[in-house]
Coordinates of C-alpha atoms in Angstrom, one line a residue:
M1441 CA -18.3 11.4 -12.3
T1442 CA -18.0 9.6 -9.1
T1443 CA -17.4 5.9 -9.5
A1444 CA -18.9 3.1 -7.4
L1445 CA -15.4 2.6 -5.8
E1446 CA -15.1 6.3 -4.8
Q1447 CA -18.6 6.2 -3.3
R1448 CA -17.8 3.1 -1.3
L1449 CA -14.6 4.6 0.0
R1450 CA -16.2 7.9 1.0
S1451 CA -19.1 6.1 2.8
R1452 CA -16.6 3.6 4.3
E1453 CA -18.6 0.8 2.9
A1454 CA -15.5 -0.4 1.1
V1455 CA -13.8 -3.5 2.4
V1456 CA -10.1 -3.1 2.9
G1457 CA -7.7 -6.0 2.6
V1458 CA -4.2 -6.1 4.1
I1459 CA -1.7 -8.8 3.1
G1460 CA 1.0 -9.3 5.6
L1461 CA 0.0 -8.7 9.3
G1462 CA 3.4 -7.7 10.6
Y1463 CA 4.7 -4.4 12.1
V1464 CA 3.4 -2.4 9.0
G1465 CA 0.4 -4.4 8.0
L1466 CA -1.3 -4.9 11.4
P1467 CA -1.2 -1.2 12.5
L1468 CA -2.6 -0.3 9.1
A1469 CA -5.4 -2.8 9.3
V1470 CA -6.3 -1.8 12.8
S1471 CA -6.3 1.9 11.9
F1472 CA -8.8 1.4 9.0
A1473 CA -11.0 -0.8 11.2
E1474 CA -11.1 1.7 14.0
V1475 CA -12.4 4.5 11.7
G1476 CA -15.2 2.4 10.3
F1477 CA -13.9 0.3 7.5
S1478 CA -14.5 -3.5 7.4
V1479 CA -11.0 -5.0 7.2
V1480 CA -9.8 -8.5 6.1
G1481 CA -6.2 -9.2 7.1
F1482 CA -4.3 -12.0 5.3
D1483 CA -1.2 -13.8 6.6
V1484 CA 0.4 -17.1 5.8
S1485 CA 1.2 -17.7 9.5
D1486 CA -1.4 -19.8 11.2
L1487 CA -0.1 -18.7 14.5
A1488 CA -0.6 -15.0 13.7
V1489 CA -4.1 -15.6 12.2
N1490 CA -5.3 -17.7 15.0
G1491 CA -3.9 -15.4 17.6
L1492 CA -5.5 -12.3 16.1
N1493 CA -8.9 -13.9 15.7
A1494 CA -8.7 -14.8 19.4
G1495 CA -8.0 -11.2 20.2
R1496 CA -4.3 -11.5 20.8
S1497 CA -1.8 -9.1 19.1
H1498 CA 1.8 -10.2 18.3
I1499 CA 3.0 -6.7 17.5
D1500 CA 4.2 -4.4 20.4
D1501 CA 2.7 -1.3 18.9
I1502 CA -0.8 -2.8 18.8
S1503 CA -2.4 -3.9 22.1
S1504 CA -4.4 -7.1 22.4
E1505 CA -7.3 -5.0 23.7
R1506 CA -7.5 -3.0 20.5
V1507 CA -7.5 -6.2 18.4
A1508 CA -10.1 -7.9 20.7
S1509 CA -12.4 -4.9 20.4
L1510 CA -12.3 -5.0 16.6
I1511 CA -12.8 -8.8 16.5
S1512 CA -15.8 -8.5 18.8
R1513 CA -17.4 -5.8 16.6
R1514 CA -16.6 -7.9 13.5
A1515 CA -14.7 -4.9 12.1
F1516 CA -11.6 -6.9 11.5
R1517 CA -10.8 -10.5 10.9
A1518 CA -7.6 -12.4 10.0
T1519 CA -7.4 -15.2 7.5
N1520 CA -5.0 -17.4 5.5
D1521 CA -7.7 -18.3 2.9
V1522 CA -7.1 -16.4 -0.3
T1523 CA -10.8 -16.5 -1.3
D1524 CA -11.7 -14.3 1.7
L1525 CA -10.0 -11.5 -0.2
R1526 CA -12.6 -11.6 -3.0
V1527 CA -14.8 -9.2 -1.0
C1528 CA -12.1 -6.5 -0.8
D1529 CA -12.4 -3.2 -2.8
A1530 CA -8.8 -2.2 -1.9
I1531 CA -5.9 -4.4 -1.0
F1532 CA -2.6 -3.3 0.6
I1533 CA 0.6 -5.4 0.2
C1534 CA 2.6 -5.1 3.4
V1535 CA 5.1 -7.9 3.2
P1536 CA 8.8 -7.8 4.1
T1537 CA 11.6 -7.2 1.6
P1538 CA 14.7 -8.4 3.4
F1539 CA 18.2 -8.1 1.8
D1540 CA 19.6 -11.2 0.1
K1541 CA 23.2 -12.3 0.1
L1542 CA 24.0 -9.7 -2.5
K1543 CA 22.5 -7.0 -0.3
T1544 CA 19.6 -6.4 -2.7
P1545 CA 15.9 -6.5 -1.7
D1546 CA 14.5 -10.0 -1.8
L1547 CA 11.2 -9.6 -3.7
S1548 CA 10.0 -13.2 -3.2
Y1549 CA 7.5 -12.1 -0.6
V1550 CA 6.2 -9.3 -2.8
E1551 CA 5.9 -11.8 -5.7
A1552 CA 4.0 -14.3 -3.6
A1553 CA 1.7 -11.5 -2.2
T1554 CA 1.1 -10.1 -5.7
R1555 CA 0.2 -13.5 -7.1
T1556 CA -2.3 -13.8 -4.2
V1557 CA -3.9 -10.6 -5.2
A1558 CA -3.9 -11.7 -8.8
K1559 CA -6.2 -14.6 -7.9
V1560 CA -8.9 -12.3 -6.6
L1561 CA -8.2 -9.2 -8.8
R1562 CA -11.3 -7.7 -10.4
A1563 CA -12.3 -4.5 -12.2
E1564 CA -12.2 -1.3 -10.2
M1565 CA -10.1 -2.9 -7.4
L1566 CA -7.4 -0.7 -5.9
V1567 CA -4.1 -2.4 -5.2
I1568 CA -1.4 -0.6 -3.1
L1569 CA 2.1 -1.8 -2.6
Q1570 CA 3.3 -0.7 0.8
S1571 CA 6.5 -2.7 1.1
T1572 CA 9.7 -0.8 1.2
T1573 CA 11.5 -1.4 -2.1
Y1574 CA 13.4 0.2 -4.9
P1575 CA 12.0 2.4 -7.6
G1576 CA 10.3 0.6 -10.4
T1577 CA 9.0 -2.4 -8.4
T1578 CA 5.4 -1.4 -8.8
T1579 CA 5.4 -0.9 -12.5
E1580 CA 8.1 -3.3 -13.6
F1581 CA 7.5 -6.2 -11.2
V1582 CA 4.1 -6.0 -9.6
R1583 CA 2.1 -4.7 -12.5
P1584 CA 3.0 -7.4 -15.1
I1585 CA 2.0 -10.1 -12.6
L1586 CA -1.4 -8.5 -12.0
E1587 CA -2.0 -8.0 -15.7
E1588 CA -1.4 -11.7 -16.6
G1589 CA -5.1 -12.3 -16.2
G1590 CA -6.0 -9.7 -18.8
L1591 CA -6.9 -6.7 -16.7
V1592 CA -4.9 -3.6 -17.3
A1593 CA -3.7 -1.2 -14.6
G1594 CA -5.1 2.3 -15.0
R1595 CA -7.9 1.1 -17.2
D1596 CA -9.5 -1.8 -15.4
F1597 CA -8.0 -1.6 -11.9
H1598 CA -6.0 0.9 -9.9
L1599 CA -2.4 0.4 -8.8
A1600 CA -0.4 2.5 -6.4
F1601 CA 2.7 2.6 -4.2
S1602 CA 2.7 3.9 -0.7
P1603 CA 6.1 3.9 1.0
S1604 CA 6.0 2.9 4.6
D1605 CA 8.0 4.5 7.4
P1606 CA 7.3 2.5 10.6
A1607 CA 9.4 4.9 12.6
D1608 CA 7.1 7.8 11.9
T1609 CA 3.4 7.1 12.3
A1610 CA 2.5 10.4 10.6
F1611 CA 3.6 8.8 7.4
L1612 CA 1.6 5.6 7.8
L1613 CA 0.2 6.1 4.3
T1614 CA 1.9 8.4 1.8
P1615 CA 0.4 7.5 -1.6
F1616 CA 2.5 7.4 -4.7
I1617 CA 0.5 6.6 -7.8
S1618 CA 1.9 4.3 -10.4
R1619 CA 0.9 4.6 -14.1
G1620 CA -2.6 4.9 -15.4
R1621 CA -4.8 6.8 -17.8
R1622 CA -6.6 8.6 -15.0
V1623 CA -3.6 9.5 -12.7
N1624 CA -5.2 12.4 -10.9
S1625 CA -8.5 10.6 -10.3
I1626 CA -6.7 7.5 -9.0
F1627 CA -4.3 9.7 -6.9
K1628 CA -7.3 11.2 -5.1
R1629 CA -8.9 7.8 -4.8
A1630 CA -5.8 6.4 -3.2
S1631 CA -5.1 9.3 -0.9
S1632 CA -7.9 11.6 0.2
N1633 CA -10.1 8.7 0.9
W1634 CA -7.6 7.3 3.4
R1635 CA -7.4 10.6 5.3
P1636 CA -8.7 9.0 8.5
T1637 CA -5.3 7.2 8.8
S1638 CA -3.1 9.8 7.2
M1639 CA -3.4 13.6 7.8
T1640 CA -0.8 14.6 5.3
T1641 CA -0.7 13.8 1.6
W1642 CA 2.4 14.7 -0.5
R1643 CA 2.7 15.3 -4.2
V1644 CA 5.2 12.8 -5.5
T1645 CA 7.4 12.9 -8.5
P1646 CA 8.1 9.5 -10.1
C1647 CA 11.8 8.8 -9.5
N1648 CA 12.1 6.9 -12.8
E1649 CA 11.5 10.1 -14.7
F1650 CA 15.0 11.4 -15.1
R1651 CA 14.1 15.1 -15.1
P1652 CA 15.9 17.8 -13.2
C1653 CA 14.1 19.1 -10.2
S1654 CA 15.1 20.5 -6.8
M1655 CA 15.7 18.4 -3.7
R1656 CA 13.5 19.9 -1.0
G1657 CA 13.5 18.6 2.5
Q1658 CA 14.6 15.2 3.7
C1659 CA 13.2 12.0 2.2
R1660 CA 10.9 10.3 4.7
C1661 CA 11.3 6.6 4.0
A1662 CA 13.9 4.0 2.9
A1663 CA 12.5 3.8 -0.6
Q1664 CA 12.6 7.5 -1.1
R1665 CA 16.1 7.8 0.3
F1666 CA 17.3 5.0 -1.9
S1667 CA 15.6 6.6 -5.0
A1668 CA 17.3 9.9 -4.3
W1669 CA 20.7 8.3 -3.8
V1670 CA 20.4 6.4 -7.1
L1671 CA 19.5 9.5 -9.0
R1672 CA 22.2 11.7 -7.4
S1673 CA 24.7 9.0 -8.1
N1674 CA 23.8 9.3 -11.7
G1675 CA 24.2 13.1 -11.7
V1676 CA 20.5 13.8 -11.6
S1677 CA 19.0 16.2 -9.0
A1678 CA 15.8 14.6 -7.8
M1679 CA 12.9 15.4 -5.6
C1680 CA 11.2 12.3 -4.2
A1681 CA 8.5 14.1 -2.4
T1682 CA 7.7 17.7 -1.4
R1683 CA 5.8 18.9 1.7
A1684 CA 3.3 20.7 -0.5
P1685 CA -0.2 19.1 -0.1
F1686 CA -1.9 17.5 -3.0
M1687 CA -4.1 19.9 -4.9

C-alpha cells in the first residue's frame, strides 16, 4: 500500500531538506527546487545563508540567477535555524569529510549534521547520507545517533546512503539503502522518486557483506572505490555497483 510519504514524493508535495550547502549540497538543493519540490537548505555559515537568501550563489557550478529565481518563487530558502527542518519529509546530509592527520575521514561534520537531524527526526522521515565516506558509516555511525531518541531505522524512519561524485553530474544521486525491514520499498522510495535529478539508478550490493561476486565496470565514486579496495585487499572479490537498472 502506498504510504503518505510515497504519495507526497510522487506528487512533489514533499519538502526536501539539504544540510550543507557546499559544492554537493547546493546543486542538489537547486535541482530539487527546479523540478517542483519545496526545498529548505541548512548551513552553519551565516555568510552562505544570507547570500543565498539574497539570491547570490557562492558555488561556481550554480549561477546566482538560478538561486535568485528559486528564492523569488519561494521554492528554496536557506537557514541556519534547526527548527526550520521540522517541515522536511526527506533530509540529505551533504557535509564534508576531510582527512585528518592520520589520513582517515574526519566524521565530525557528519556527526554534527546527524545530531541536527536527530533534533527534528520523526516517523516516516527519509534521511540520506550523501557525504563521501567509508563503508559502514551509515549503519555504524549515523544510525545509532538517529536512534538515540527511540525511533528505529527501517521501522519508524528510513535511512539511506547516496554516494556523491561531484565530477559526474549524471551520478548526482545514486541511492544505496542501509538496513531496514522493508528494504525494497525503501529503495524505491529513495530512488525512483528522485528521478527528476537522477536518470540512472543502480542496484547496489552492501560492501560490508563479505560474499564473493564479480567486479563489473569501474566504481563511480570515492566511497565505492575505497570499498572495493578494502575488500580486494582482504582477498574478497566485490562489486560495489552494477550498471543494471533497479528492477
